[in-house]
Coordinates of C-alpha atoms in Angstrom, one line a residue:
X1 CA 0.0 0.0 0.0
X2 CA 1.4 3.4 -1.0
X3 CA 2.3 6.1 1.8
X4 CA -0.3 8.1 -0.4
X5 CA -3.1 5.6 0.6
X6 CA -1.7 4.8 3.6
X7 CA -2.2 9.0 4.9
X8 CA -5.5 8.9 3.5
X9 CA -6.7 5.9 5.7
X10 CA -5.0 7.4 8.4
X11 CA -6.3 10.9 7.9
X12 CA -9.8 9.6 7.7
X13 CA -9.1 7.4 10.8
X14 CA -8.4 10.4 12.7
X15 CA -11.4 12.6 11.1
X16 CA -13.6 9.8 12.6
X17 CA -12.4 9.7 15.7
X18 CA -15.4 9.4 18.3
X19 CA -16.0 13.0 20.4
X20 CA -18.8 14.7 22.1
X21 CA -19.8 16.6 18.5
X22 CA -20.2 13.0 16.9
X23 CA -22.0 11.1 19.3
X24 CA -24.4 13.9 19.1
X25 CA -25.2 13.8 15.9
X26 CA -25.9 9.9 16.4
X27 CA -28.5 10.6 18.9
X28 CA -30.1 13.6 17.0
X29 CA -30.9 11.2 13.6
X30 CA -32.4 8.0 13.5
X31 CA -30.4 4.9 14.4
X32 CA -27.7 3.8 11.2
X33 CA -29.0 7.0 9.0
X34 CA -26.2 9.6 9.6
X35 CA -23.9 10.1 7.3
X36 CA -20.8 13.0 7.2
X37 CA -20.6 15.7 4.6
X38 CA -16.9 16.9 4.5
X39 CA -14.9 14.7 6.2
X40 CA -11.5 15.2 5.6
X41 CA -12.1 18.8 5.4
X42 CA -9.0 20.3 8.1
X43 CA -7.6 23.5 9.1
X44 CA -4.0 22.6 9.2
X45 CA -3.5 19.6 11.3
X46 CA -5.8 20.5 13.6
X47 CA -9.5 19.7 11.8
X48 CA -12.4 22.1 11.1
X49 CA -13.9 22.1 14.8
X50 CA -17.6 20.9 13.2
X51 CA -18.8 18.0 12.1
X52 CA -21.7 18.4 9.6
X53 CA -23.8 15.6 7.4
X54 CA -27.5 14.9 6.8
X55 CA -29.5 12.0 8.3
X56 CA -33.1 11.2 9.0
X57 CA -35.8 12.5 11.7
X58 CA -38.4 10.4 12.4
X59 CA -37.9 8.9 8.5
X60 CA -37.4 12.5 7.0
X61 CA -34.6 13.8 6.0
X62 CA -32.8 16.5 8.1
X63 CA -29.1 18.5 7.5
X64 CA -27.4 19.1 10.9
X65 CA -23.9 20.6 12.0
X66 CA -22.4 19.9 15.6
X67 CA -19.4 22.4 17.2
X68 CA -16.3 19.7 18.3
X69 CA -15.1 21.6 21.2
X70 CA -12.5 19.3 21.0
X71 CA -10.8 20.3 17.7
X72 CA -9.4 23.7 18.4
X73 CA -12.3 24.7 20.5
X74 CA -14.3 24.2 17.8
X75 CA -13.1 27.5 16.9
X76 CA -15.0 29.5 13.8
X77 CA -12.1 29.9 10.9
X78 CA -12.8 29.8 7.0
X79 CA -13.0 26.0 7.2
X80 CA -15.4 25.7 9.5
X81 CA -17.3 28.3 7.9
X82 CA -17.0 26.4 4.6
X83 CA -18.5 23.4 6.0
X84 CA -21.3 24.7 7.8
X85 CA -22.1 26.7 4.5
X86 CA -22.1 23.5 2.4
X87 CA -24.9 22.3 5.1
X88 CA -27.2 25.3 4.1
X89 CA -26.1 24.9 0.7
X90 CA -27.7 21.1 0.2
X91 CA -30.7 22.3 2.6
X92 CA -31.9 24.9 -0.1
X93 CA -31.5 22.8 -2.9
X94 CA -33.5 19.9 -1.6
X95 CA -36.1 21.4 0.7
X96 CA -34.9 20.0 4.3
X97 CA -34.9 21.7 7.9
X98 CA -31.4 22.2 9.6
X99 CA -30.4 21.6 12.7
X100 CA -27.5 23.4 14.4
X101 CA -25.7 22.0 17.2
X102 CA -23.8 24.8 19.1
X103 CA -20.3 24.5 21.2
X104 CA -17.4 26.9 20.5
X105 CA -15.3 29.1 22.2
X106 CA -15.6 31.6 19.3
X107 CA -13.6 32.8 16.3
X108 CA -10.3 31.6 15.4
X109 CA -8.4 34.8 16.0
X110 CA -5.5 33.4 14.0
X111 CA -7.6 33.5 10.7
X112 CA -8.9 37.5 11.7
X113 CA -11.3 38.9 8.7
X114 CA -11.6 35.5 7.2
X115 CA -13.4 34.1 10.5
X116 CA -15.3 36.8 10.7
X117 CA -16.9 36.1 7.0
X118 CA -17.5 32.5 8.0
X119 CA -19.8 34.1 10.6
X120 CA -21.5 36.5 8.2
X121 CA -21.8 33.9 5.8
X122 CA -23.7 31.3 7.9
X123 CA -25.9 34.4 9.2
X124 CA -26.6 35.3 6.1
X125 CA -27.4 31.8 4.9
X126 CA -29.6 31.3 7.6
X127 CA -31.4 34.2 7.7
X128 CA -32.1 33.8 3.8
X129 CA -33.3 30.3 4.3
X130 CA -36.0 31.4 6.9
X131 CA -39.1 30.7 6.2
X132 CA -37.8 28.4 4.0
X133 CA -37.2 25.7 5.6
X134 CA -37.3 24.8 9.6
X135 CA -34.2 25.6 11.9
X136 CA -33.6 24.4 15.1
X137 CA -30.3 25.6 17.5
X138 CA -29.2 23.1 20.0
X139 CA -27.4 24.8 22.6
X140 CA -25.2 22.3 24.2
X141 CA -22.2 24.4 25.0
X142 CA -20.9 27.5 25.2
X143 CA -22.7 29.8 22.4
X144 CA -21.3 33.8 22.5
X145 CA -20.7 36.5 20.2
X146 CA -21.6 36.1 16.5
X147 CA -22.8 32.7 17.2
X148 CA -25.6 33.8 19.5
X149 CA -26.5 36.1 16.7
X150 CA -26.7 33.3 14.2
X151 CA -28.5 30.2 16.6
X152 CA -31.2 33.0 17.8
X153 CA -32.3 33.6 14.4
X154 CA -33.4 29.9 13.8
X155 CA -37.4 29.5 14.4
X156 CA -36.2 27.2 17.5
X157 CA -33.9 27.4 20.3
X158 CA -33.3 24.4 22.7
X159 CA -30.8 24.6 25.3
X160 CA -29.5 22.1 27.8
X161 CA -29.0 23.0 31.9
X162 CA -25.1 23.2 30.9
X163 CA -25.3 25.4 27.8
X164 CA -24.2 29.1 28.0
X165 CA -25.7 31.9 25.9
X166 CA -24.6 35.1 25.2
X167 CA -23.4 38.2 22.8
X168 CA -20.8 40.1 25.0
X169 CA -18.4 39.2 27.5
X170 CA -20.3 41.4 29.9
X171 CA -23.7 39.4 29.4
X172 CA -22.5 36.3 31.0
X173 CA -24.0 36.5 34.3
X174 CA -27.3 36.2 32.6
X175 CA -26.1 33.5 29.5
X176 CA -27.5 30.4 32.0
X177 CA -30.4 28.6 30.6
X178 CA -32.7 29.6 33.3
X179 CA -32.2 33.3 32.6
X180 CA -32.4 32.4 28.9
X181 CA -35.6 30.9 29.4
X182 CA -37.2 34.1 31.2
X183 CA -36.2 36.3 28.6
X184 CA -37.7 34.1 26.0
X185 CA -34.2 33.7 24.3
X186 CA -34.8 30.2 23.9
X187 CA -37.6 28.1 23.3
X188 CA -36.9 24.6 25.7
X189 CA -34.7 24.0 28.2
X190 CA -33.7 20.8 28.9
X191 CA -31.9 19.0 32.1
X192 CA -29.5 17.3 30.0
X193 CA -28.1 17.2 26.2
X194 CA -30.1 13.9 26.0
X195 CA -33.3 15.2 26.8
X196 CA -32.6 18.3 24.7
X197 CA -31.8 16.5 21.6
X198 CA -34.6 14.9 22.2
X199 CA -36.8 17.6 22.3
X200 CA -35.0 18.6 18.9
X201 CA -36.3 15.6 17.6
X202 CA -39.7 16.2 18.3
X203 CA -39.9 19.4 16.9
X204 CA -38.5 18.4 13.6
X205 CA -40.8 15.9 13.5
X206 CA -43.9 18.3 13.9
X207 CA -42.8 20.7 11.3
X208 CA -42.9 20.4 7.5
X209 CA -39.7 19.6 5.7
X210 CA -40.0 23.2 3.7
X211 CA -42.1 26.3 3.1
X212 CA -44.2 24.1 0.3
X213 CA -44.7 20.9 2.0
X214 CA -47.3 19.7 4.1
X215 CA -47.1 19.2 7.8
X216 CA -46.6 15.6 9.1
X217 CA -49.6 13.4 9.6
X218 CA -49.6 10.8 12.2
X219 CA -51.4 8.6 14.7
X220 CA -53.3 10.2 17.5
X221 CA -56.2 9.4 20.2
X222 CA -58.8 12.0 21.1
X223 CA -58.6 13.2 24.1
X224 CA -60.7 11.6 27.2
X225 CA -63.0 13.8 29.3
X226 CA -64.7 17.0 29.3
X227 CA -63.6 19.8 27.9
X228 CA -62.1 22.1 30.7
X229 CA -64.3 25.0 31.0
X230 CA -62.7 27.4 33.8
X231 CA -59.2 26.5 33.9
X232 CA -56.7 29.0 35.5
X233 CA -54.2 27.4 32.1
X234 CA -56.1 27.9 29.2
X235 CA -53.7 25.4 27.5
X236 CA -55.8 22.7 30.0
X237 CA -58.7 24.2 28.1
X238 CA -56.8 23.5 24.6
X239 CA -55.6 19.1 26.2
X240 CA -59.1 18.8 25.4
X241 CA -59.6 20.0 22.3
X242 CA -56.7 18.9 20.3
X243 CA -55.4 15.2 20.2
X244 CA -54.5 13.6 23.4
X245 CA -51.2 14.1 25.1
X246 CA -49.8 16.3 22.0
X247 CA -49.4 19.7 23.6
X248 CA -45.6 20.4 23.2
X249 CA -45.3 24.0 25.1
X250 CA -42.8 26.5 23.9
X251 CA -40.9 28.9 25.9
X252 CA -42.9 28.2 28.9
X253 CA -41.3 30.1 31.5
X254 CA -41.4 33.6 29.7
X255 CA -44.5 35.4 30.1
X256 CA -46.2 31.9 31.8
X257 CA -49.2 34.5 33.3
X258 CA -50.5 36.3 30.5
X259 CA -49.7 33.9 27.4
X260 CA -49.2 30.1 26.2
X261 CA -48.0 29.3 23.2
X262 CA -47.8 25.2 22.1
X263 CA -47.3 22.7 19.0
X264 CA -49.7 20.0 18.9
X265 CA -52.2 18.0 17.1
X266 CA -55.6 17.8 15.7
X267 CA -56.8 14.6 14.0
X268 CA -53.2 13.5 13.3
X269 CA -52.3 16.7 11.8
X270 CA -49.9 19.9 13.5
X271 CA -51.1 22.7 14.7
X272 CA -50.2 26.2 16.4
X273 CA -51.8 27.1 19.9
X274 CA -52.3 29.8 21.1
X275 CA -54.1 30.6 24.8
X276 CA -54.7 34.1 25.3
X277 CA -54.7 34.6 28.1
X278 CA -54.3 33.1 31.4
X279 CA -54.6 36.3 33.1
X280 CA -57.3 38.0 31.3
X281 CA -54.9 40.5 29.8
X282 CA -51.5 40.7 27.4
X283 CA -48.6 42.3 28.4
X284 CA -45.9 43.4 25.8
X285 CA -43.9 40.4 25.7
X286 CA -46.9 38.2 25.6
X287 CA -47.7 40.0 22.5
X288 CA -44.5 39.6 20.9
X289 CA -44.3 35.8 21.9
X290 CA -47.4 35.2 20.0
X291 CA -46.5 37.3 17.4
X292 CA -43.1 35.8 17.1
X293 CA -45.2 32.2 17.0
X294 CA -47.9 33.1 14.8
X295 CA -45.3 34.1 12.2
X296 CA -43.4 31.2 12.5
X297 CA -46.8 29.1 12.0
X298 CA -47.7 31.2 9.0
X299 CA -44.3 30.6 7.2
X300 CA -44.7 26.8 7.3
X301 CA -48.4 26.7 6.8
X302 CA -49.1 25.4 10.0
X303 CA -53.0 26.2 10.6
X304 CA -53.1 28.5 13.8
X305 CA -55.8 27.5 16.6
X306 CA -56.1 30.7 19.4
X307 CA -58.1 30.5 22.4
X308 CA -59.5 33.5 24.2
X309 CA -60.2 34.8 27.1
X310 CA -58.9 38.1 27.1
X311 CA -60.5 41.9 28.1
X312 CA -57.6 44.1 27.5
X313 CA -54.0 45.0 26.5
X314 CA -51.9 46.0 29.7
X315 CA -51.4 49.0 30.5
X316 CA -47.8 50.1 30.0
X317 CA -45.4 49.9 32.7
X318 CA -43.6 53.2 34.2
X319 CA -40.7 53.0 32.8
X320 CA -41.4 51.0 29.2
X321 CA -43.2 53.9 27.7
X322 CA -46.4 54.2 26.4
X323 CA -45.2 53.5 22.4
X324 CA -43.6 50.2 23.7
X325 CA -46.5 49.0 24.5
X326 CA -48.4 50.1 21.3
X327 CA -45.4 48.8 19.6
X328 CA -45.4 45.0 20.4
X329 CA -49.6 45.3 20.4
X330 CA -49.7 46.9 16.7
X331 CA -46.9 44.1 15.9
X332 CA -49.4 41.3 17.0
X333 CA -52.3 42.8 15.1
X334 CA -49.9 42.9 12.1
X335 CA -49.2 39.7 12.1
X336 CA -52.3 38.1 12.5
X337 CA -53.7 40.0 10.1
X338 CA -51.2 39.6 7.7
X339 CA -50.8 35.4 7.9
X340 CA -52.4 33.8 5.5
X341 CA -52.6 30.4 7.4
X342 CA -55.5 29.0 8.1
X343 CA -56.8 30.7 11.9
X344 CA -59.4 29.6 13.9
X345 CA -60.0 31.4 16.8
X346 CA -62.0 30.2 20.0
X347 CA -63.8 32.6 22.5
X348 CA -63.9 30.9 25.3
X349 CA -64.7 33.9 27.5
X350 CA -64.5 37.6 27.2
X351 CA -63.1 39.4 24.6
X352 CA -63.2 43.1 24.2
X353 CA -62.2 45.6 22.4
X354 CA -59.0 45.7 20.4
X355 CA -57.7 42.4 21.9
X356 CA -61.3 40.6 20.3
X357 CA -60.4 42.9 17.1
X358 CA -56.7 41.6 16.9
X359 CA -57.1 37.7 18.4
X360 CA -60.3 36.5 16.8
X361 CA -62.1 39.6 14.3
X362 CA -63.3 38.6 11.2
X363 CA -62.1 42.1 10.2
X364 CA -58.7 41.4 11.4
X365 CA -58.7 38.3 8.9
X366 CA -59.7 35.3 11.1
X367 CA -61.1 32.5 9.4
X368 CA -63.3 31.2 11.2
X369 CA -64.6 32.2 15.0
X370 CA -66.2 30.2 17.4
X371 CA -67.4 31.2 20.7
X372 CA -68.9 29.1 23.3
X373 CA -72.5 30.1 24.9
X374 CA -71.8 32.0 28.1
X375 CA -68.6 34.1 26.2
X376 CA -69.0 37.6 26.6
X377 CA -68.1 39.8 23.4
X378 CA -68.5 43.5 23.2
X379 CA -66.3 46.7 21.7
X380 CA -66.0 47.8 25.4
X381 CA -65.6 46.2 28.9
X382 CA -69.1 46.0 30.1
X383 CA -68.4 48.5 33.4
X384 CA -67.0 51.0 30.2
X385 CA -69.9 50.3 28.1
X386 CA -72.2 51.0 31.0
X387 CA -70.2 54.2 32.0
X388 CA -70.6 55.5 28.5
X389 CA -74.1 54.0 27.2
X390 CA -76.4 53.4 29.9
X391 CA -75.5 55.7 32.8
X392 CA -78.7 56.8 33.2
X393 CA -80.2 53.4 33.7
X394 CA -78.2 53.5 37.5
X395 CA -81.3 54.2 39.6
X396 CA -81.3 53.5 43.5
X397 CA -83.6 50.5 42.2
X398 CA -81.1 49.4 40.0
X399 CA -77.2 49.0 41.2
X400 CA -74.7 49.3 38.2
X401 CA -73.5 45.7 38.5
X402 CA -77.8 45.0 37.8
X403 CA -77.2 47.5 34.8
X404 CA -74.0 45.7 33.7
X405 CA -75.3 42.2 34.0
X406 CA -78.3 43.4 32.1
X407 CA -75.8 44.9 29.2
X408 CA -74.2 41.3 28.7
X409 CA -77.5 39.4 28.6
X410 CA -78.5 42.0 26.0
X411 CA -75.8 43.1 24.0
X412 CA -72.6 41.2 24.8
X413 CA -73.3 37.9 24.2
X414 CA -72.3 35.3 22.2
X415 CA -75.6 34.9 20.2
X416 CA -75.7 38.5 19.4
X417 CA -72.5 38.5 18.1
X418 CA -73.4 35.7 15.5
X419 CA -76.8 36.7 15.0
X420 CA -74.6 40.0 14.1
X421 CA -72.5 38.3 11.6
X422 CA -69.8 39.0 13.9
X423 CA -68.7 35.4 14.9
X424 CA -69.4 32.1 12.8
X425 CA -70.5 29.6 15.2
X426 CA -71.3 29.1 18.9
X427 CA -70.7 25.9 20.6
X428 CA -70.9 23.8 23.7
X429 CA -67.8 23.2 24.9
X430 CA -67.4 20.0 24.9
X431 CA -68.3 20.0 20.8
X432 CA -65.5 22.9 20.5
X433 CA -62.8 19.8 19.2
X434 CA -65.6 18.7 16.7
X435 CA -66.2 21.9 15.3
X436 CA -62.3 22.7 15.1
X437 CA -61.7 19.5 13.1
X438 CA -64.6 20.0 10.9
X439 CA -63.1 23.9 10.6
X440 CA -59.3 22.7 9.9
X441 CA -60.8 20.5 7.0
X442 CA -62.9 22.7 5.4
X443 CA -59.8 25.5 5.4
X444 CA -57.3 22.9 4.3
X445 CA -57.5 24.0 0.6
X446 CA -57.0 27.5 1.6
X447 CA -55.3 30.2 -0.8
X448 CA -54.4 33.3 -0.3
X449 CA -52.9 35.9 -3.0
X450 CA -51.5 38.7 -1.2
X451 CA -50.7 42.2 -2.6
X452 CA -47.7 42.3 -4.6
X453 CA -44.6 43.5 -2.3
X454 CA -41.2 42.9 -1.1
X455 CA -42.4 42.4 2.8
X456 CA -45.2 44.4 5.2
X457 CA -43.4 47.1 7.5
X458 CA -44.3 45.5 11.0
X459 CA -43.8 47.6 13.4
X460 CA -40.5 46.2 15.1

C-alpha cells in the first residue's frame, strides 16, 4: 500500500475519531442514518472544529452541523465556515430543515477577517433560508458573540441545563439557561443534552420539511374527558380539544401568566396554539411571543388555533413607555392580520375591544370564529360600556352591577355576536374539538394571493 493511501486511511481514521460533537449527531438522527458531509475537510493539522452531514428525523430527512469543542475549541475559521455553509447549501436545494448544534469558544483569532466572513456567511445563509425551511439551534455548549446572533435567528432554540448563551463578555451573568428561558431567548430548556436532543427531535418531527410541504400526519387518540371550562391554564382548556397528550409547550417560562403558546395535534395533523390569556390580559412580551409564534406558524403553513379569554391589552409599565407598549400590540395585530394560514379562533370567555379585534375579528382576517355560549363579546368592557351608554339606567332600584349584567344578557353575548355576523358559530364546549376539526378540514384547501410587495413594514 502506497504512503499516499496509507495518509489517506490514516487521515480519515483520525477525522472519525469518536467526540462529544459525533456522538451527538448519532442521537439527534435516527439509528444507522447519519452520514458525514466533509470529512477530511482540516484547518492545518488541527481539523475544522464541526462536524456536519445529513441523516433522517423520524424517517425525513434533516441536514445538521455539531461544534467539536475538541478540535481547536471548535473554533469558527474559514474551514469551519466552509463546511457549515455546504450544510445550508444542500438544505436549499433539496427542501430540508437544519439543525445546528452549538459548542465553541468563538472565532479563530489566528484567521482574523476570514473568520469573521465564516460568521457573516452562515448568518446570512440562515437568515435567507427562513421561512424556507425549519431551523432548530441546540445549545449544548458555550454559544457567545456572532454565534448567539446566528442560533437565535433559527425558528427554534433548545438549550441544555449546561449550555451558556450570550453576545458580550459582559452578558454572561445572565447566558445560564434559566435566565435564557425568562427572557424568552430560547424556546426549551432541557436537564441534560439527552433530553434536549430529544426535544429537537420532536420538533423536527412536527414541522414540514419546507415552506411548500405539508405538515406531518400521524397517529393520535382523542382526548378523554370533558372539555375544561374554567381553567386557570387555558392550555388545560386546549388538552381537550386537540389530540390527546400532544401539547408540546414552547418557551414556557417567559410570560407563563398572561400567554401560552404550544405545537400540537388535531386529527393526526400539527397545529399552532395559542391561549390568550391566562390572566385575562397581554402584556408586551406576551404579545410579541405570539407574534413571534404566529409568524413562524404562518411561514410553514401550519394552521393556527387561538383560544380567548382576554379583556384588555396592559397598560404600560412606568418605565417602558407608552409607544412600547403600542409597539409590540400593533406588531401582534400585524401579524395576525397579515398570515395567511388558516386561523381559527376560539372565545372561550371575554373578549373586548381591540384584543377581540386583533385575536379573533373577522375584520382582522380570522377565518373562522367560534365562541362558546356563556362568552361575553363586546367593543368595550361592560363597566365601560355601562359608563358610556347606559349611565342613566343607574337608579337606586337598579345598582350598576344589575345594569352591567343586564348589558351582557343583552348586547354582549355570544348569540348577538353571530346573529350579528360578527362570529361564525357558537358551541358547547365540549363540541369545540368537533367543530375545530370540521373547521381545519374545510380551510385545508385554503389560498391566499396577497398584494404584490417585497415584505409588510411590522412595526419592530
Amino acid at each position: 500500500m502506497s504512503d499516499k493511501v496509507m495518509s489517506l486511511a490514516d487521515a480519515r481514521e483520525d477525522a472519525l475519531k469518536a467526540t462529544a460533537a459525533r456522538e451527538r449527531l448519532v442521537a439527534l438522527f435516527d439509528p444507522d442514518s447519519f452520514v458525514e458531509v466533509g470529512t477530511l475537510v482540516q484547518t492545518g493539522c488541527g481539523g475544522a472544529g464541526v462536524i456536519t452531514g445529513y441523516g433522517l428525523i423520524e424517517g425525513s430527512p434533516v441536514y445538521a452541523f455539531s461544534q467539536d469543542s475538541t478540535r481547536k475549541s471548535g473554533a469558527v475559521g474559514a474551514a469551519h465556515g466552509s463546511k457549515i455553509r455546504k450544510i445550508y447549501d444542500l438544505a436549499y436545494k433539496t427542501g430540508a430543515p437544519v439543525v445546528g448544534i452549538y459548542d465553541s469558544n468563538g472565532a479563530a483569532l489566528s484567521e482574523g477577517l476570514d473568520a469573521m466572513a465564516a460568521y457573516g456567511e452562515m448568518l446570512c445563509w440562515g437568515n435567507n433560508l427562513s421561512g424556507v425551511v425549519p431551523q432548530v439551534s441546540l445549545v449544548l455548549g458555550v454559544c457567545a458573540g456572532a454565534a448567539a446572533m446566528v442560533a437565535a435567528s433559527a425558528d427554534f432554540v433548545v438549550m441544555s441545563g449546561k449550555g451558556e448563551f450570550f453576545l458580550n463578555a459582559g452578558d454572561t451573568q445572565s447566558s445560564s439557561a434559566e435566565a435564557c428561558a425568562k427572557a424568552g431567548v430560547v424556546h426549551l430548556v432541557e436537564e441534560d443534552e439527552s433530553s434536549a436532543i430529544k426535544a429537537a427531535r420532536k420538533l423536527v418531527s412536527l414541522l414540514p420539511s419546507n415552506n411548500l410541504s405539508a405538515a406531518p400526519i400521524c397517529g393520535f387518540t382523542a382526548p378523554e374527558g370533558a372539555v375544561k371550562k374554567n381553567a386557570d391554564n387555558l392550555l388545560d382548556t386546549a388538552a381537550g380539544i386537540v389530540d390527546a397528550d400532544s401539547l408540546f409547550e414552547l418557551q414556557p417560562a417567559f410570560c407563563a401568566q398572561t400567554a401560552k403558546v404550544a405545537l400540537a395535534t388535531v386529527a393526526g395533523s400539527t397545529v399552532g396554539v395559542v391561549a390568550a390569556s391566562n390572566s385575562g390580559y397581554l402584556c408586551s412580551n406576551a404579545c410579541s411571543k405570539i407574534a413571534r409564534f404566529v409568524s413562524i406558524c404562518d411561514a410553514f403553513q401550519i394552521p393556527v388555533l387561538t383560544l380567548v379569554n382576554c379583556e384588555k391589552f396592559a397598560v404600560a409599565v412606568e418605565g417602558h413607555g407608552f409607544r412600547g407598549g403600542v409597539r409590540e400590540v400593533a406588531k401582534l395585530a400585524h401579524v395576525y392580520a397579515e398570515a395567511t394560514t388558516p386561523k381559527i379562533a376560539v372565545i372561550t370567555g371575554k373578549a373586548y375591544g381591540s384584543a377581540y379585534i386583533a385575536l379573533a375579528g373577522r375584520g382582522a382576517n380570522a377565518d373562522y370564529t367560534i365562541a362558546w355560549p356563556d362568552a361575553v363579546i363586546s367593543a368595550l368592557s361592560p363597566e365601560t360600556a355601562v359608563a358610556f351608554l347606559a349611565g342613566d339606567k343607574i337608579t337606586a332600584e337598579k345598582s350598576r352591577e344589575q345594569v352591567q349584567a343586564e348589558y351582557i344578557a343583552n348586547e354582549a353575548t355570544s348569540l348577538a355576536a353571530a346573529e350579528k355576523g360578527h362570529i361564525d358559530e357558537v358551541v358547547d364546549p365540549d363540541a369545540t374539538r368537533a367543530a375545530v376539526i370540521s373547521a381545519l378540514d374545510m380551510l385545508a384547501g385554503k389560498r391566499v394571493s396577497t398584494l404584490p410587495k417585497k415584505h409588510g413594514n411590522i412595526p419592530l
